[in-house]
Coordinates of C-alpha atoms in Angstrom, one line a residue:
Chain U
M1 CA 63.8 75.4 -84.5
N2 CA 63.1 78.5 -86.6
L3 CA 59.8 80.4 -86.6
R4 CA 58.9 82.5 -89.7
V5 CA 56.4 85.2 -89.0
D6 CA 55.1 87.0 -92.2
L7 CA 53.9 90.4 -91.2
I8 CA 53.0 91.6 -94.8
L9 CA 49.5 91.4 -95.9
D10 CA 48.8 89.8 -99.3
T11 CA 47.7 93.1 -100.8
E12 CA 50.9 94.6 -99.6
R13 CA 53.1 92.1 -101.4
R14 CA 55.4 93.5 -104.1
S15 CA 57.4 91.4 -106.7
A16 CA 61.1 91.6 -106.5
S17 CA 61.3 91.1 -110.3
V18 CA 62.0 94.1 -112.7
I19 CA 59.2 92.9 -115.0
N20 CA 55.8 92.4 -113.5
V21 CA 52.4 91.8 -115.1
K22 CA 51.1 95.3 -114.3
S23 CA 54.0 97.1 -115.9
V24 CA 53.9 94.9 -118.9
M25 CA 50.2 95.6 -119.2
R26 CA 50.8 99.3 -118.9
I27 CA 53.6 99.4 -121.4
S28 CA 51.5 97.1 -123.8
A29 CA 48.6 99.4 -123.5
I30 CA 50.7 102.2 -125.0
V31 CA 53.0 100.3 -127.3
V32 CA 50.6 97.8 -128.9
P33 CA 48.1 100.5 -130.0
S34 CA 51.0 102.7 -131.2
I35 CA 52.4 99.8 -133.3
L36 CA 48.9 99.0 -134.6
A37 CA 48.3 102.7 -135.4
L38 CA 51.7 102.8 -137.3
I39 CA 50.8 99.6 -139.2
V40 CA 47.4 101.0 -140.1
A41 CA 49.0 104.3 -141.2
W42 CA 51.6 102.5 -143.3
F43 CA 48.8 100.3 -144.8
M44 CA 46.7 103.3 -145.7
F45 CA 49.6 105.1 -147.2
S46 CA 50.6 102.1 -149.3
M47 CA 46.9 101.8 -150.4
W48 CA 46.9 105.5 -151.4
Q49 CA 50.1 105.0 -153.3
L50 CA 48.8 102.0 -155.1
K51 CA 45.6 103.9 -156.1
T52 CA 47.7 106.8 -157.3
D53 CA 49.8 104.5 -159.4
R54 CA 46.8 102.8 -160.8
D55 CA 45.1 106.1 -161.7
S56 CA 48.2 107.4 -163.4
L57 CA 48.6 104.2 -165.4
K58 CA 44.9 104.4 -166.4
K59 CA 45.5 108.0 -167.6
A60 CA 48.6 106.9 -169.5
L61 CA 46.6 104.0 -171.1
D62 CA 43.7 106.4 -172.0
I63 CA 46.3 108.3 -174.0
E64 CA 48.2 105.3 -175.4
G65 CA 45.1 103.1 -176.0
P66 CA 43.7 104.9 -179.0
K67 CA 47.2 105.1 -180.4
K68 CA 47.5 101.4 -180.1
L69 CA 44.3 100.9 -182.0
L70 CA 45.6 103.1 -184.7
S71 CA 48.9 101.1 -184.8
L72 CA 46.9 97.8 -185.1
R73 CA 44.8 99.3 -187.9
V74 CA 47.9 100.4 -189.7
R75 CA 49.4 97.0 -189.3
A76 CA 46.2 95.3 -190.6
D77 CA 46.3 97.7 -193.6
L78 CA 49.9 96.8 -194.2
A79 CA 49.1 93.1 -194.1
N80 CA 46.2 93.5 -196.5
N81 CA 48.3 95.6 -198.9
A82 CA 51.2 93.1 -198.8
V83 CA 48.7 90.4 -199.8
V84 CA 47.5 92.5 -202.8
L85 CA 51.1 93.3 -203.8
N86 CA 52.1 89.6 -203.5
E87 CA 49.1 88.7 -205.6
L88 CA 50.1 91.1 -208.4
E89 CA 53.7 90.0 -208.2
G90 CA 52.4 86.5 -208.7
W91 CA 51.3 87.4 -212.2
R92 CA 54.9 88.2 -213.0
R93 CA 56.2 85.1 -211.3
A94 CA 53.7 82.7 -212.9
R95 CA 54.4 83.6 -216.5
I96 CA 56.9 82.2 -219.0
D97 CA 58.5 84.4 -221.6
W98 CA 57.4 82.7 -224.7
S99 CA 59.5 84.8 -227.0
D100 CA 62.6 83.1 -225.4
Q101 CA 61.0 79.7 -225.7
L102 CA 60.1 80.1 -229.4
L103 CA 63.5 81.4 -230.2
G104 CA 65.1 78.4 -228.4
L105 CA 62.8 76.0 -230.3
Q106 CA 63.7 77.6 -233.7
K107 CA 67.4 77.1 -233.0
Q108 CA 66.9 73.4 -232.3
I109 CA 64.7 72.4 -235.3
P110 CA 66.9 70.6 -238.0
D111 CA 66.7 71.9 -241.6
K112 CA 65.4 68.6 -242.9
M113 CA 62.4 68.8 -240.7
Q114 CA 59.2 70.7 -241.3
L115 CA 56.9 71.7 -238.5
S116 CA 53.3 72.2 -239.5
T117 CA 51.8 73.4 -236.3
L118 CA 53.0 74.7 -232.9
T119 CA 50.4 74.8 -230.2
M120 CA 50.9 76.2 -226.7
A121 CA 48.0 76.0 -224.2
S122 CA 47.8 76.9 -220.6
E123 CA 45.3 76.6 -217.8
L124 CA 44.9 78.1 -214.4
K125 CA 44.7 75.4 -211.7
P126 CA 45.4 75.2 -208.0
I127 CA 48.5 73.2 -207.0
N128 CA 48.7 72.5 -203.3
N129 CA 46.0 75.2 -202.8
A130 CA 48.2 77.7 -204.5
P131 CA 47.0 79.0 -207.9
A132 CA 49.3 78.2 -210.8
R133 CA 49.6 78.4 -214.5
L134 CA 50.2 75.1 -216.3
Y135 CA 51.7 75.3 -219.8
N136 CA 51.8 72.6 -222.4
L137 CA 53.5 72.7 -225.8
A138 CA 52.9 70.5 -228.8
L139 CA 54.9 70.4 -232.0
D140 CA 53.4 68.7 -235.1
G141 CA 55.5 68.1 -238.1
Q142 CA 56.7 65.8 -240.8
A143 CA 60.1 64.1 -241.2
V144 CA 60.9 63.1 -244.7
G145 CA 62.9 60.1 -246.1
D146 CA 64.6 57.0 -244.7
T147 CA 66.0 58.8 -241.7
A148 CA 62.6 60.1 -240.5
Q149 CA 62.7 58.1 -237.3
T150 CA 66.3 59.0 -236.5
L151 CA 65.5 62.7 -237.1
V152 CA 62.5 62.7 -234.8
M153 CA 64.6 60.9 -232.1
Q154 CA 67.4 63.4 -232.6
L155 CA 64.9 66.3 -232.3
Q156 CA 63.5 64.9 -229.1
N157 CA 67.0 64.6 -227.6
V158 CA 68.1 68.0 -228.8
L159 CA 65.0 69.7 -227.3
M160 CA 65.6 67.9 -224.0
Q161 CA 69.2 69.0 -223.9
S162 CA 68.5 72.6 -224.9
S163 CA 69.5 74.8 -222.0
S164 CA 67.2 77.6 -223.1
L165 CA 64.2 75.3 -222.8
S166 CA 65.2 72.9 -220.0
N167 CA 65.1 75.5 -217.3
C168 CA 61.4 75.9 -217.7
L169 CA 60.5 72.2 -218.3
A170 CA 58.6 70.1 -215.7
A171 CA 61.1 67.2 -216.1
T172 CA 64.3 66.4 -217.9
N173 CA 62.5 64.0 -220.1
A174 CA 59.5 66.3 -220.6
F175 CA 59.5 66.1 -224.4
K176 CA 57.5 63.0 -225.4
V177 CA 56.7 61.7 -228.9
T178 CA 53.0 61.1 -228.8
R179 CA 52.4 60.5 -232.5
F180 CA 54.6 58.8 -235.0
E181 CA 52.9 57.4 -238.1
G182 CA 53.3 57.2 -241.9
P183 CA 51.0 58.8 -244.5
E184 CA 47.5 57.3 -244.9
N185 CA 47.9 56.7 -248.6
A186 CA 51.5 55.9 -248.8
T187 CA 53.3 55.6 -252.1
D188 CA 56.8 54.5 -252.9
D189 CA 57.9 58.1 -252.8
N190 CA 56.7 58.9 -249.3
K191 CA 56.4 55.5 -247.6
N192 CA 59.2 56.3 -245.2
D193 CA 57.9 59.8 -244.3
R194 CA 56.6 60.2 -240.8
F195 CA 54.1 62.5 -239.2
F196 CA 55.0 63.2 -235.6
R197 CA 53.8 65.0 -232.6
I198 CA 56.1 66.0 -229.7
E199 CA 54.5 67.2 -226.5
C200 CA 56.0 68.6 -223.3
S201 CA 54.8 70.1 -220.0
Y202 CA 56.3 73.1 -218.3
K203 CA 57.0 73.7 -214.7
P204 CA 53.8 75.2 -213.1
G205 CA 54.1 78.9 -212.8
L206 CA 53.0 79.6 -209.2
F207 CA 51.3 82.9 -208.5
Chain L
M1 CA 37.0 100.8 -111.0
K2 CA 38.6 98.0 -109.1
L3 CA 38.4 94.4 -109.8
P4 CA 36.5 92.3 -107.3
T5 CA 38.6 90.8 -104.6
D6 CA 37.2 87.4 -105.1
K7 CA 39.5 85.5 -107.3
N8 CA 36.7 83.6 -109.2
E9 CA 34.8 86.8 -109.9
R10 CA 38.0 88.5 -111.0
M11 CA 38.8 85.7 -113.3
K12 CA 35.3 85.8 -114.8
I13 CA 35.6 89.5 -115.5
L14 CA 39.1 89.2 -116.9
G15 CA 37.8 86.3 -119.1
L16 CA 35.0 88.5 -120.4
I17 CA 37.4 91.3 -121.1
G18 CA 39.7 88.9 -122.9
F19 CA 36.8 87.5 -124.9
G20 CA 35.7 91.0 -125.8
I21 CA 39.2 92.0 -126.9
V22 CA 39.4 88.8 -129.0
A23 CA 36.0 89.5 -130.5
V24 CA 37.0 93.1 -131.4
I25 CA 40.2 91.8 -133.0
V26 CA 38.4 89.2 -135.0
C27 CA 35.8 91.7 -136.2
A28 CA 38.5 94.2 -137.0
I29 CA 40.3 91.5 -139.0
W30 CA 37.2 90.1 -140.7
F31 CA 35.4 93.4 -141.6
G32 CA 38.3 95.8 -141.7
L33 CA 41.6 94.1 -142.6
M34 CA 40.5 91.4 -144.9
P35 CA 38.5 93.6 -147.3
M36 CA 41.4 96.1 -147.3
L37 CA 43.9 93.3 -148.1
E38 CA 41.6 92.1 -150.9
Q39 CA 41.4 95.6 -152.2
R40 CA 45.2 95.9 -152.0
E41 CA 45.6 92.6 -154.0
K42 CA 43.1 93.8 -156.6
L43 CA 45.0 97.1 -156.9
K44 CA 48.3 95.2 -157.3
K45 CA 46.7 93.0 -160.0
D46 CA 45.2 96.0 -161.7
I47 CA 48.6 97.7 -161.8
V48 CA 50.3 94.6 -163.2
S49 CA 47.6 94.3 -165.9
L50 CA 47.8 98.0 -166.7
N51 CA 51.6 97.9 -166.9
E52 CA 51.4 95.0 -169.3
K53 CA 48.8 96.7 -171.5
L54 CA 50.8 99.9 -171.4
A55 CA 54.0 98.0 -172.4
Q56 CA 52.1 96.3 -175.2
A57 CA 50.7 99.6 -176.4
D58 CA 54.1 101.2 -176.2
K59 CA 55.6 98.3 -178.3
E60 CA 52.8 98.6 -180.9
N61 CA 53.2 102.4 -181.0
K62 CA 56.9 102.2 -181.5
Q63 CA 56.4 99.9 -184.5
R64 CA 53.7 102.2 -186.0
G65 CA 56.1 104.6 -187.6
R66 CA 57.9 101.7 -189.5
D67 CA 54.5 100.1 -190.4
I68 CA 53.2 103.4 -191.8
D69 CA 56.4 103.8 -193.8
N70 CA 56.2 100.2 -195.1
N71 CA 52.5 100.6 -195.9
H72 CA 53.3 103.7 -197.9
K73 CA 55.9 101.9 -200.0
T74 CA 53.6 98.9 -200.5
I75 CA 50.6 101.1 -201.6
Q76 CA 53.0 103.0 -203.9
S77 CA 54.2 99.8 -205.5
I78 CA 50.7 98.6 -206.0
K79 CA 49.7 101.9 -207.5
D80 CA 52.7 101.8 -209.9
I81 CA 51.8 98.4 -211.1
S82 CA 48.2 99.4 -211.4
D83 CA 49.0 102.6 -213.4
K84 CA 51.6 101.1 -215.7
Y85 CA 50.7 97.5 -216.2
M86 CA 47.0 96.8 -215.5
I87 CA 44.3 97.4 -218.0
K88 CA 41.5 99.7 -216.9
P89 CA 38.2 100.1 -218.6
V90 CA 37.4 103.3 -220.5
L91 CA 33.7 103.7 -220.4
N92 CA 33.3 100.1 -219.4
N93 CA 35.4 99.1 -222.4
Y94 CA 38.7 97.3 -222.2
V95 CA 39.2 96.2 -225.8
L96 CA 40.0 99.7 -227.2
E97 CA 43.0 100.1 -224.9
A98 CA 44.1 96.5 -225.6
T99 CA 43.8 97.0 -229.3
D100 CA 45.7 100.3 -229.3
F101 CA 48.5 98.7 -227.3
I102 CA 48.8 95.5 -229.4
E103 CA 48.7 97.5 -232.7
S104 CA 51.3 99.9 -231.5
Q105 CA 53.6 97.0 -230.5
G106 CA 53.0 95.3 -233.9
K107 CA 53.8 98.6 -235.7
S108 CA 57.1 99.0 -233.8
V109 CA 58.4 95.6 -235.0
G110 CA 56.7 95.8 -238.5
V111 CA 54.1 93.1 -237.9
K112 CA 50.5 93.7 -239.1
I113 CA 47.9 92.7 -236.6
T114 CA 45.0 91.2 -238.4
G115 CA 42.6 90.9 -235.6
V116 CA 42.1 91.7 -231.9
H117 CA 39.0 90.2 -230.2
E118 CA 37.8 90.3 -226.6
G119 CA 37.9 87.0 -224.8
G120 CA 36.2 88.0 -221.5
F121 CA 37.6 87.4 -218.1
T122 CA 39.0 84.3 -216.3
E123 CA 36.9 82.7 -213.6
V124 CA 38.5 84.1 -210.5
S125 CA 36.9 81.4 -208.3
R126 CA 39.0 78.7 -210.0
L127 CA 42.1 80.5 -208.6
G128 CA 41.4 79.9 -205.0
D129 CA 42.8 82.8 -203.1
I130 CA 43.2 85.2 -206.0
R131 CA 40.6 87.8 -205.3
N132 CA 41.9 91.3 -206.1
A133 CA 42.9 90.9 -209.7
K134 CA 41.3 88.9 -212.6
A135 CA 42.5 88.3 -216.1
Y136 CA 41.2 90.1 -219.1
I137 CA 41.7 87.9 -222.2
V138 CA 42.4 89.2 -225.7
H139 CA 42.6 87.0 -228.8
V140 CA 45.1 88.3 -231.3
N141 CA 45.6 87.1 -234.9
V142 CA 48.6 87.9 -237.1
E143 CA 50.0 86.6 -240.3
C144 CA 53.8 86.8 -240.4
G145 CA 57.0 84.9 -240.3
Y146 CA 58.1 82.9 -237.2
S147 CA 61.0 85.3 -236.5
D148 CA 58.8 88.3 -236.8
F149 CA 56.3 86.8 -234.4
V150 CA 59.1 86.1 -231.9
K151 CA 60.1 89.8 -232.1
L152 CA 56.4 90.8 -231.6
L153 CA 56.1 88.6 -228.5
H154 CA 59.4 89.9 -227.1
Q155 CA 58.2 93.4 -227.6
I156 CA 54.9 92.7 -225.8
E157 CA 56.5 90.8 -223.0
S158 CA 59.2 93.4 -222.5
A159 CA 56.6 96.2 -222.4
N160 CA 54.7 94.6 -219.5
P161 CA 56.1 91.9 -217.1
Y162 CA 52.6 91.2 -215.8
Y163 CA 51.0 90.1 -219.1
S164 CA 50.9 86.5 -219.8
V165 CA 50.7 84.8 -223.1
S166 CA 48.3 82.0 -222.3
S167 CA 48.0 80.2 -225.7
I168 CA 49.7 80.2 -229.1
T169 CA 48.8 78.4 -232.3
I170 CA 51.2 78.7 -235.2
T171 CA 50.1 77.0 -238.4
G172 CA 52.2 76.9 -241.5
Q173 CA 50.8 77.8 -245.0
P174 CA 53.2 75.7 -247.2
I175 CA 51.1 76.2 -250.3
K176 CA 49.8 79.8 -250.0
D177 CA 52.9 81.4 -248.5
P178 CA 55.6 79.3 -246.8
R179 CA 57.3 82.4 -245.4
K180 CA 54.3 83.4 -243.4
Q181 CA 52.4 81.5 -240.8
L182 CA 48.9 82.0 -239.5
I183 CA 49.3 82.8 -235.8
A184 CA 46.7 83.1 -233.1
F185 CA 47.6 83.9 -229.6
E186 CA 45.9 84.8 -226.4
L187 CA 47.0 87.5 -224.0
Q188 CA 45.9 87.6 -220.4
W189 CA 46.0 91.1 -218.9
P190 CA 45.7 91.7 -215.2
T191 CA 42.8 94.0 -214.2
W192 CA 41.2 94.8 -210.9
S193 CA 38.2 92.8 -209.9
D194 CA 37.0 95.9 -208.1
T195 CA 37.1 98.7 -210.7
D196 CA 37.1 101.3 -208.0
M197 CA 40.5 100.0 -206.7
P198 CA 42.6 102.8 -208.4
A199 CA 40.5 105.4 -206.6
K200 CA 40.8 103.5 -203.3
L201 CA 44.6 103.3 -203.7
D202 CA 44.7 107.1 -204.1
E203 CA 42.6 107.5 -201.0
Q204 CA 44.9 105.1 -199.1
L205 CA 48.0 107.0 -200.2
A206 CA 46.5 110.3 -199.0
E207 CA 45.6 108.8 -195.7
V208 CA 49.1 107.3 -195.2
A209 CA 50.6 110.7 -196.1
K210 CA 48.5 112.3 -193.4
L211 CA 49.5 109.7 -190.9
E212 CA 53.1 110.2 -191.7
M213 CA 52.7 113.9 -191.1
E214 CA 51.0 113.3 -187.8
E215 CA 53.8 111.0 -186.8
Q216 CA 56.4 113.6 -187.6
L217 CA 54.6 116.2 -185.6
E218 CA 54.3 113.9 -182.6
A219 CA 58.0 113.0 -182.8
K220 CA 58.8 116.8 -182.5
K221 CA 56.5 117.2 -179.5
P222 CA 58.3 117.5 -176.1
I223 CA 57.8 114.4 -173.9
Q224 CA 55.1 115.0 -171.4
K225 CA 55.7 113.7 -167.9

């Protein structure tokens, strides 16, 4: 039988462990505030750095901002002026050179046919919200003799096939005979004569 | 100061100290750290936003030189068209200039102009978005052969690519003179809706030239850091 006699008082007890609560508390009392102080210092430094960055960016923007406004104004002016220039160029685009058209017509009219009137009229009209010039041409004339009908048909075909005219026409069959009639008081001499009217529309000249 | 020897008392005091520490930490987080973190986030957002604005401004400013150059060319083109091809009023009168021009063109091809009459202006509102220019209309009468008229038209159309012949009526005179036709035609001439436009173009050109000079000076400046 063994008898264990503990002669150490409770207050005199010491831990055999290397780490004890007291030492941890002491070390913590120094280390934790130090770490906290470092974190706070780093935080304050980064805040100062961010503020410095922001202020320098603000200063740069104070310089670049008015320049940007000027740039935007210049671009707006350029856009407005481009619209004006495009509008003026539209005048050139929308027109048809009538000297070329009249010359082309002259070449196609047969000798046996007499034109009495040539009328060209135009109007300004929006097409798909775009302003355009619309041209119409009408030829009035008289074909003489038995072959009057054939002559008018030939004229119609020749006009439609004329390369100098067809480029500007609204359609390949743009020339239409809208009048074909004999004289009111026909005699034996002129009973086969025919008065005719040929009309055509041109491609819209878009501004 | 020593802690009480009684375990319960000691635990109470330690508890109180612990609670105090926790309370201090919570207060420090709540009133110190949180506002600072919020401020930090705000600063970061500000910086991102400022950087974006600065990049945008930089982009716009880099484009400015080209825009000024293009604007100069565009205004110069408008001014050239205005000076050469658009009719401008002299003492509020357009017809004198129009008559002079048409008669000189007639003379150059040997066609006598028998009449030039003012036809007013086109209704600009009918043309939708055409606002800056309107058409001044002139009615012209001539008595000549078809070929001569073609020459006259060619002369007029070559002189100004912006005119438009808006109507032609050619009527033969088989009894009076089969070689000559009675011809009436209408000429539409572009003119500014705003009669001050030529002066405004000059002002714009001067302003653009000044901007170009400023751009050149700025390009020569050393870069400031």
